Tab-separated table of C-alpha atoms in Angstrom:
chain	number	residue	atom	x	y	z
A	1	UNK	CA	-1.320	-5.419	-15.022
A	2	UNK	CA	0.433	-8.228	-13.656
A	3	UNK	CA	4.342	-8.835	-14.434
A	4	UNK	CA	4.234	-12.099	-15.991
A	5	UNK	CA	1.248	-10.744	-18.377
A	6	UNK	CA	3.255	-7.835	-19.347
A	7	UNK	CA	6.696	-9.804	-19.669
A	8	UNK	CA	4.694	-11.875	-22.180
A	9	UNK	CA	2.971	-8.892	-23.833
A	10	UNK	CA	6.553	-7.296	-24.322
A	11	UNK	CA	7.939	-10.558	-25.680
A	12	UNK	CA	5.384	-10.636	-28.391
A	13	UNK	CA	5.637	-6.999	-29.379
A	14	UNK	CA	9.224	-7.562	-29.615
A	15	UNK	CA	8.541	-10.615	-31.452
A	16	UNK	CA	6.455	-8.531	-34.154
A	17	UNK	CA	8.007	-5.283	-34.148
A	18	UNK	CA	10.906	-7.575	-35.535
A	19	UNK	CA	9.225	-9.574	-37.920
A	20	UNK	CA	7.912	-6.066	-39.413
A	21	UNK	CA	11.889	-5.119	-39.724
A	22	UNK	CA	12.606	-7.954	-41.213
A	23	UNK	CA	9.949	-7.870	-43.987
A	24	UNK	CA	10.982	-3.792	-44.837
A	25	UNK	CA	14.884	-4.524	-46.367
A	26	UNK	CA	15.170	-0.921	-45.974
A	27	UNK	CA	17.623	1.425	-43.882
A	28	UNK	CA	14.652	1.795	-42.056
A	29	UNK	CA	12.080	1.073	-40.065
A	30	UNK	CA	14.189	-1.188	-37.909
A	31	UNK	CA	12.985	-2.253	-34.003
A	32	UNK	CA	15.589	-1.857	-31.132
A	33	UNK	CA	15.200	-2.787	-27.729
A	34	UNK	CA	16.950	-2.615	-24.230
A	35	UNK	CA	16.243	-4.465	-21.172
A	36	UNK	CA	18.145	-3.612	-17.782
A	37	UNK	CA	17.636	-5.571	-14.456
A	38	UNK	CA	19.239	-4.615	-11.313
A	39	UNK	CA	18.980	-6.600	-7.746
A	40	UNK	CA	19.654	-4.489	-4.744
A	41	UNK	CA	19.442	-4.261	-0.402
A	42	UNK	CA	17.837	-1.572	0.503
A	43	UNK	CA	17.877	-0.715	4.294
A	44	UNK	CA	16.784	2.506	5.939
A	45	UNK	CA	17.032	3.557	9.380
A	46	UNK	CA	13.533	4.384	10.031
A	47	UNK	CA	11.800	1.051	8.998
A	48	UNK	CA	12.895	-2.522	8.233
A	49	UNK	CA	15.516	-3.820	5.198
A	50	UNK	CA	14.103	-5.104	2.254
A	51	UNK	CA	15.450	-6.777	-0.792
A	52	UNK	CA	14.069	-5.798	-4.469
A	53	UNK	CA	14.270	-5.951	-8.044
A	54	UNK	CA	13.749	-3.542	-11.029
A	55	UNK	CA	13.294	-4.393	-14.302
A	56	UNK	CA	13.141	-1.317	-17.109
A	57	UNK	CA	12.454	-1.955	-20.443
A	58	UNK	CA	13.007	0.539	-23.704
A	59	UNK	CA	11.600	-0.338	-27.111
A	60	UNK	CA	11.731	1.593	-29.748
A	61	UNK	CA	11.067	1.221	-33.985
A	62	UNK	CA	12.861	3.834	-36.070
A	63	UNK	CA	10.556	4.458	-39.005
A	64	UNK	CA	13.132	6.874	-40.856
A	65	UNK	CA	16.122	8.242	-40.470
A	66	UNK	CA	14.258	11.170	-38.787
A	67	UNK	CA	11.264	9.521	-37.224
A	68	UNK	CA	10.871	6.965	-34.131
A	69	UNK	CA	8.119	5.387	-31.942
A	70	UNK	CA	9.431	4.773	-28.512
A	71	UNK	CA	8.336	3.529	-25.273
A	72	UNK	CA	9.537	2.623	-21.778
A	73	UNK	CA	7.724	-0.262	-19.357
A	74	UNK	CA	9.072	-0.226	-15.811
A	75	UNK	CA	8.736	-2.033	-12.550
A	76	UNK	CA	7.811	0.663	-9.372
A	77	UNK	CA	4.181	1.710	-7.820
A	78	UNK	CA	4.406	5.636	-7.856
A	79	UNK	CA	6.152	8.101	-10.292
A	80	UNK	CA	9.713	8.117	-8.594
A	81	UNK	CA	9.684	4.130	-8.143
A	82	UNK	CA	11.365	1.893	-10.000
A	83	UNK	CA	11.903	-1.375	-7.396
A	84	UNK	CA	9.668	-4.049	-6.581
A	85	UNK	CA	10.155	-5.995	-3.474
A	86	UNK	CA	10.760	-9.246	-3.157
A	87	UNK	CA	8.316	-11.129	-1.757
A	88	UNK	CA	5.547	-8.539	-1.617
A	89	UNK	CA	1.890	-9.208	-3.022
A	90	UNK	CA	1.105	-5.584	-3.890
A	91	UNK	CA	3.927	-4.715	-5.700
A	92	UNK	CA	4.134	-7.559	-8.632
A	93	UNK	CA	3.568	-4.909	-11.630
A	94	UNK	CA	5.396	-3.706	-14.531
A	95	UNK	CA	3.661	-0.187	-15.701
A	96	UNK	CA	3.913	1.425	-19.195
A	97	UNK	CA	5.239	5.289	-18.562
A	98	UNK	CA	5.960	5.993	-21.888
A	99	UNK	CA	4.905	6.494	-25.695
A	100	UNK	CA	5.895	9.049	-28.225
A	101	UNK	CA	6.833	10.193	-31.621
A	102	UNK	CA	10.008	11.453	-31.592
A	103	UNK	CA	11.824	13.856	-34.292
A	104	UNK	CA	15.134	14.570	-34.704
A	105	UNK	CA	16.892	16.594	-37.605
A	106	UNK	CA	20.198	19.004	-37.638
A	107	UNK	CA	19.119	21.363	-35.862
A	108	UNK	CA	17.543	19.879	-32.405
A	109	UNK	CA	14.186	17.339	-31.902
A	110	UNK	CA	10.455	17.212	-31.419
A	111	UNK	CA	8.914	14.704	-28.831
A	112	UNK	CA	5.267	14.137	-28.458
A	113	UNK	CA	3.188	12.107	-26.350
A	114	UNK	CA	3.770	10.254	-23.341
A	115	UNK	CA	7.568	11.487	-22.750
A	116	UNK	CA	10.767	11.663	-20.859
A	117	UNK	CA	10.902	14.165	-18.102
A	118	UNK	CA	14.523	14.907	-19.159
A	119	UNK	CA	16.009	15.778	-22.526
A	120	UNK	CA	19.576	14.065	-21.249
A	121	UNK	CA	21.686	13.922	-18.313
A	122	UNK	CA	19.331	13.791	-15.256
A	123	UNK	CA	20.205	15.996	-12.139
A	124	UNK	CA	20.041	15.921	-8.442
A	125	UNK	CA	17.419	18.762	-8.509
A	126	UNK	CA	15.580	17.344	-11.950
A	127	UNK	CA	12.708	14.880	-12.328
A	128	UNK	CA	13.228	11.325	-11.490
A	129	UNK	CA	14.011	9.557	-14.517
A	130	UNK	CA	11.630	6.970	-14.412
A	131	UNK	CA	8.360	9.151	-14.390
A	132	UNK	CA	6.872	11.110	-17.727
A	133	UNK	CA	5.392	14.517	-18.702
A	134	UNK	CA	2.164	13.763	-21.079
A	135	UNK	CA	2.880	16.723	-23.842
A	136	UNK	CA	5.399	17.827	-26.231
A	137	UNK	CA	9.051	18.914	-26.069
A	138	UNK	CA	10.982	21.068	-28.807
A	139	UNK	CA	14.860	21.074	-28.523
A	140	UNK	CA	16.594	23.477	-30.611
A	141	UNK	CA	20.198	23.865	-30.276
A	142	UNK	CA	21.589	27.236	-31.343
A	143	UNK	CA	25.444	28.399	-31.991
A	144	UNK	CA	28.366	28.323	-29.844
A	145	UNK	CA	27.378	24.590	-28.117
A	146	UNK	CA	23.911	25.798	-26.609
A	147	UNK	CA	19.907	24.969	-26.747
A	148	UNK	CA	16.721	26.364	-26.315
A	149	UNK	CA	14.037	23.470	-24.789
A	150	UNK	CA	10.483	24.147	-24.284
A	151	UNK	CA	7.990	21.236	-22.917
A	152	UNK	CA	4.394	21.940	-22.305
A	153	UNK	CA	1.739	19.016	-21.151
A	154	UNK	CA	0.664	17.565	-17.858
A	155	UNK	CA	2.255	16.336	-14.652
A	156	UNK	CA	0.549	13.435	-12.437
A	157	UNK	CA	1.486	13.691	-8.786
A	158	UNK	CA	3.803	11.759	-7.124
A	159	UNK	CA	1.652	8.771	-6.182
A	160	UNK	CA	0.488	8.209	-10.046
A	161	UNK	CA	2.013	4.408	-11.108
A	162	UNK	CA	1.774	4.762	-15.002
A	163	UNK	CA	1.236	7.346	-17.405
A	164	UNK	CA	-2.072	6.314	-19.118
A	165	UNK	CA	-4.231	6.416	-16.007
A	166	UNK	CA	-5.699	9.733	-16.871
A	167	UNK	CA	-6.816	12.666	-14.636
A	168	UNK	CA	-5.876	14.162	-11.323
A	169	UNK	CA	-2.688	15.751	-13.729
A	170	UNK	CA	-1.006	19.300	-12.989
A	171	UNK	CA	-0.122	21.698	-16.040
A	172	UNK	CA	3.670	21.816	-16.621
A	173	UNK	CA	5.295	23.869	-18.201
A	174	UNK	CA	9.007	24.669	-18.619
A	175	UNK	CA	11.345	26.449	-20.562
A	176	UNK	CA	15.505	26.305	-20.272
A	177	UNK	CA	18.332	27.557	-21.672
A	178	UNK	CA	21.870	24.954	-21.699
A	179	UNK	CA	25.173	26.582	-23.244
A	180	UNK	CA	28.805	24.984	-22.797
A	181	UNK	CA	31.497	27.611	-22.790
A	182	UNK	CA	34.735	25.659	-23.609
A	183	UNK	CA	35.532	22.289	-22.751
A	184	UNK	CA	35.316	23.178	-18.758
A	185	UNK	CA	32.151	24.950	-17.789
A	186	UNK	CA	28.692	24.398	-18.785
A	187	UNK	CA	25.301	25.688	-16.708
A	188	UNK	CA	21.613	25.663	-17.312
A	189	UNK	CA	18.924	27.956	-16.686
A	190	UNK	CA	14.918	27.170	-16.320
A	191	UNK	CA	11.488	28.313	-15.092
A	192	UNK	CA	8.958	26.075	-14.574
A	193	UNK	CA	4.885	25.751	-13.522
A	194	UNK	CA	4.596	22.736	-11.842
A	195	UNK	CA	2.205	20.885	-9.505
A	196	UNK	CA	0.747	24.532	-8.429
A	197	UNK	CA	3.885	25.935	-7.762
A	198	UNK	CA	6.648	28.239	-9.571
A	199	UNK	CA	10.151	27.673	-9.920
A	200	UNK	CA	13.557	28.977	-11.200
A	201	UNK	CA	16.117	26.623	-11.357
A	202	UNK	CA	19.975	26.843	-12.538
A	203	UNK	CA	22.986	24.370	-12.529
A	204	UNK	CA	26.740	24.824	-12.872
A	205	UNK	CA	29.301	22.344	-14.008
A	206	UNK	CA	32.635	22.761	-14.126
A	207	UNK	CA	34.721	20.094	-15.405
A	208	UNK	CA	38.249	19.401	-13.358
A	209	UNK	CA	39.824	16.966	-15.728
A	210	UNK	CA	39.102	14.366	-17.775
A	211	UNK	CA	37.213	12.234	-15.321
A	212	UNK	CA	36.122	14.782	-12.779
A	213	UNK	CA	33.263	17.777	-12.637
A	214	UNK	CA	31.823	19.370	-9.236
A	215	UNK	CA	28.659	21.072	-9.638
A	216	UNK	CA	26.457	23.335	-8.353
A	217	UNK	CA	22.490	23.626	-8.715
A	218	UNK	CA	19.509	25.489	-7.244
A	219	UNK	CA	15.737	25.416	-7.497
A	220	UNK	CA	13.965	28.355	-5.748
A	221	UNK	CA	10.204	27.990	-5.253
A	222	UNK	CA	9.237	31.907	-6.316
A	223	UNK	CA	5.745	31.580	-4.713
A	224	UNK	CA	7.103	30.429	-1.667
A	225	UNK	CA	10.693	31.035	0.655
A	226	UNK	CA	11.921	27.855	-0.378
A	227	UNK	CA	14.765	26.300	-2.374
A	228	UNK	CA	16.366	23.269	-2.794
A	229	UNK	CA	20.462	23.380	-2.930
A	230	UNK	CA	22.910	20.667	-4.436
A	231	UNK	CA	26.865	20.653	-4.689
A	232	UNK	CA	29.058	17.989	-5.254
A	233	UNK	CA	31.554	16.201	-7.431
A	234	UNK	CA	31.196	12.774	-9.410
A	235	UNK	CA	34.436	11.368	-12.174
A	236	UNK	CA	36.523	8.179	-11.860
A	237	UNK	CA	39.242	6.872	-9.958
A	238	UNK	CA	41.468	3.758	-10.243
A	239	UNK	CA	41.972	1.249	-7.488
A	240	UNK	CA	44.625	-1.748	-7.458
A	241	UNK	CA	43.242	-5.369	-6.513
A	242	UNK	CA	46.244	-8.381	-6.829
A	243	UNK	CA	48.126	-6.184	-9.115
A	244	UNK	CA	45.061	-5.510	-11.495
A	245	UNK	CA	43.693	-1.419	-12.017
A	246	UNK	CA	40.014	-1.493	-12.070
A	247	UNK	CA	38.229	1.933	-12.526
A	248	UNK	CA	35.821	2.660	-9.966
A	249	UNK	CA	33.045	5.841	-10.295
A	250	UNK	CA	31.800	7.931	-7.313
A	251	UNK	CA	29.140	10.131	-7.146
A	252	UNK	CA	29.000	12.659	-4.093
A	253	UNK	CA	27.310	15.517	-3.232
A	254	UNK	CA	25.420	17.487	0.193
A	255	UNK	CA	21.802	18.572	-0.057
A	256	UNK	CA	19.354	20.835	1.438
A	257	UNK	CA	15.479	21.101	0.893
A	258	UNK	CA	13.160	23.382	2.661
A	259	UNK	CA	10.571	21.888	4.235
A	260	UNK	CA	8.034	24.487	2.447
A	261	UNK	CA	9.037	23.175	-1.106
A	262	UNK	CA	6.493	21.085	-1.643
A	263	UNK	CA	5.302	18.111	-3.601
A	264	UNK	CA	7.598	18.941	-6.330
A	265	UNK	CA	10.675	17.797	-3.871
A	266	UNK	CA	8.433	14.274	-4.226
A	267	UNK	CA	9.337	13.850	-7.549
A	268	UNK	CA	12.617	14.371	-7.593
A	269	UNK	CA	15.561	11.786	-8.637
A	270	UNK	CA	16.247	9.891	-5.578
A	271	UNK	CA	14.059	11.858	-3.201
A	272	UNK	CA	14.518	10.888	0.924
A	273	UNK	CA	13.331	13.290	3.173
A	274	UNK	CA	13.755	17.295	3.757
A	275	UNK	CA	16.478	19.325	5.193
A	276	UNK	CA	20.455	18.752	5.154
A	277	UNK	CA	21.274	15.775	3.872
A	278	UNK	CA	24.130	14.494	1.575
A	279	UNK	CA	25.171	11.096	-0.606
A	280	UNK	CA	27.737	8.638	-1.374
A	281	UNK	CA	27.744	5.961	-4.217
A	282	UNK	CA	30.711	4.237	-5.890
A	283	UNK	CA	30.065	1.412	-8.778
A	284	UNK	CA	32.132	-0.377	-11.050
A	285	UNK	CA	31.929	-3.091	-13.600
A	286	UNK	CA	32.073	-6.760	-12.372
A	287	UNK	CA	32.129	-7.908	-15.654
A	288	UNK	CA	32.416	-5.455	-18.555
A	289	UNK	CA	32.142	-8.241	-21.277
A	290	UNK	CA	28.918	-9.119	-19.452
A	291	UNK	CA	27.738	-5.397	-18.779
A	292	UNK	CA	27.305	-6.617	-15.271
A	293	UNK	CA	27.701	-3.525	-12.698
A	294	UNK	CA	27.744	-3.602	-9.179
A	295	UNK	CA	27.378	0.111	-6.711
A	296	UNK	CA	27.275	1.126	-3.588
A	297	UNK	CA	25.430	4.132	-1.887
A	298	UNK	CA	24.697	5.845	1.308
A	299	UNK	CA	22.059	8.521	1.259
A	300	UNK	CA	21.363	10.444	4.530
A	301	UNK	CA	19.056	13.329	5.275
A	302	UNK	CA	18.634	14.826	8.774
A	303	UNK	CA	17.512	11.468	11.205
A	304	UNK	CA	16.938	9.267	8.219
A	305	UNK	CA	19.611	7.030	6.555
A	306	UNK	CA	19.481	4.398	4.146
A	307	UNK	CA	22.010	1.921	2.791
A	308	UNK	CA	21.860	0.678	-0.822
A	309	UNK	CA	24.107	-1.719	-2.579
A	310	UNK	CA	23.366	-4.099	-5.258
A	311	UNK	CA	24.090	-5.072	-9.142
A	312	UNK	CA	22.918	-4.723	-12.646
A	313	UNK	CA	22.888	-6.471	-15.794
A	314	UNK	CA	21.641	-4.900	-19.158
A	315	UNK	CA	20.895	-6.450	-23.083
A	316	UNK	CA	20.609	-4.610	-25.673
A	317	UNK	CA	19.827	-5.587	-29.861
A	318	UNK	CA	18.954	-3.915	-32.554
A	319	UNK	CA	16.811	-5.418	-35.593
């Protein structure tokens, strides 16, 4: 589908999804929406610089207080995309990834359909967060700041560009266990069947203060003698400019991925290449009244690096 016809499809289901709050003078249903763009260079050692665009796009109509319709339409040609280049005839599209039911009460949610591939934070060694899992997802949160989360469904492979072109899908399946202890440390800990393959996969995250946390995560392939390895830090700093403090956030951290991984490492949040490689981004609001953010990154793994800097606006409303 091409963008403008799906820009103008969005506008009208915005249009109507309204116009059906409007006529309910209820708590609920009521129709919110977010729109984020971002413009960015991307150059990478090992082929030429291009310039592109993303636009991502989150509607969603509350029926209850409990019960919600959502969806998510983004720009990108494969399941870890998100960008569109400029000036490129094949990649003018805007693909629908998303559409479920979603249930929350006291004690955790239900999501089913079409659904996120995370339940919150993403992480280095997570799903990227622009794909989807078709299935269902139960989060139950237990005592002493933990949850159980099972998802069960189907997983297209890394060249799939939206979620409703069925077949060629992998079962998933996955099943974790998150727990804070105190206001410091928190971990993780997951098995998964995905794309053929078996996993284990655990994170640590230990908070430093009250703008900085280093971490530590691992996915190891149990079919196979490979793993992939992340630890680094992100938090805030300030830095002076004529007088004036403006907080800046980084985001830093060294990788490795064994070669034998496989496809899974494809579908991975920022994926790159295999072997050692490592990241730097900082970002910062330009204008905060605006929600216009600019950032800064350099990613580099083994021979390949890449250079990304750009900015990023975002709306939001609620109806």
């Amino acid at each position: 589908m091409r963008l403008n016809t799906i820009l103008v499809f969005c506008f009208l289901y915005s249009l109507s999804m309204q116009t059906y709050a409007q006529l309910n003078k209820i708590k609920a249903p009521y129709f919110s929406h977010k729109l984020d763009m971002q413009v960015r260079y991307d150059n990478r050692s090992n082929r030429p610089s291009r310039e592109q665009y993303r636009l991502r796009y989150y509607p969603s109509l509350k029926v209850s207080e409990t019960w919600s319709v959502n969806s998510f339409v983004v720009t990108g040609d494969d399941f870890s995309s998100s960008h569109n280049t400029f000036g490129s005839d094949t990649t003018d599209y805007f693909y629908p990834r998303r559409l479920y039911l979603r249930h929350e009460y006291d004690y955790g949610k239900t999501e089913l359909g079409v659904i996120p591939t995370y339940k919150g934070r993403v992480s280095s060694t997570g799903l990227s967060k622009d794909g989807w899992i078709t299935g269902i997802r139960h989060v139950r949160t237990l005592k002493n700041n933990s949850a159980f989360e099972i998802v069960v469904g189907q997983l297209s492979n890394a060249q799939a560009s939206e979620a409703f072109a069925i077949g060629n899908e992998d079962e998933y399946v996955e099943v974790e266990y998150s727990a804070r202890m105190g206001e410091q440390h928190s971990y993780e800990l997951s098995v998964e069947k995905i794309l053929q393959g078996s996993f284990v996969r655990g994170e640590y995250r230990y908070r430093l203060n009250e703008s900085d946390t280093v971490f530590f995560e691992l996915v190891q392939r149990t079919d196979e003698s490979a793993a992939k390895v992340v630890f680094g830090s992100s938090g805030e700093f300030a830095a002076t400019f004529s007088g004036n403090s403006y907080p800046i956030e980084y985001f830093a951290y060294y990788s490795y991925i064994n070669s034998l991984f496989g496809p899974r490492a494809e579908l991975i949040e920022d994926f790159l290449g295999t072997g050692h490689g490592g990241s730097l981004e900082f970002s910062g609001f330009a204008s905060r009244q605006h929600n216009l953010e600019w950032f800064v990154r350099l990613d580099v793994v083994d021979s390949v690096s890449r250079l990304l800097a750009g900015v990023k606006i975002s709306f939001s409303t609620r109806n």
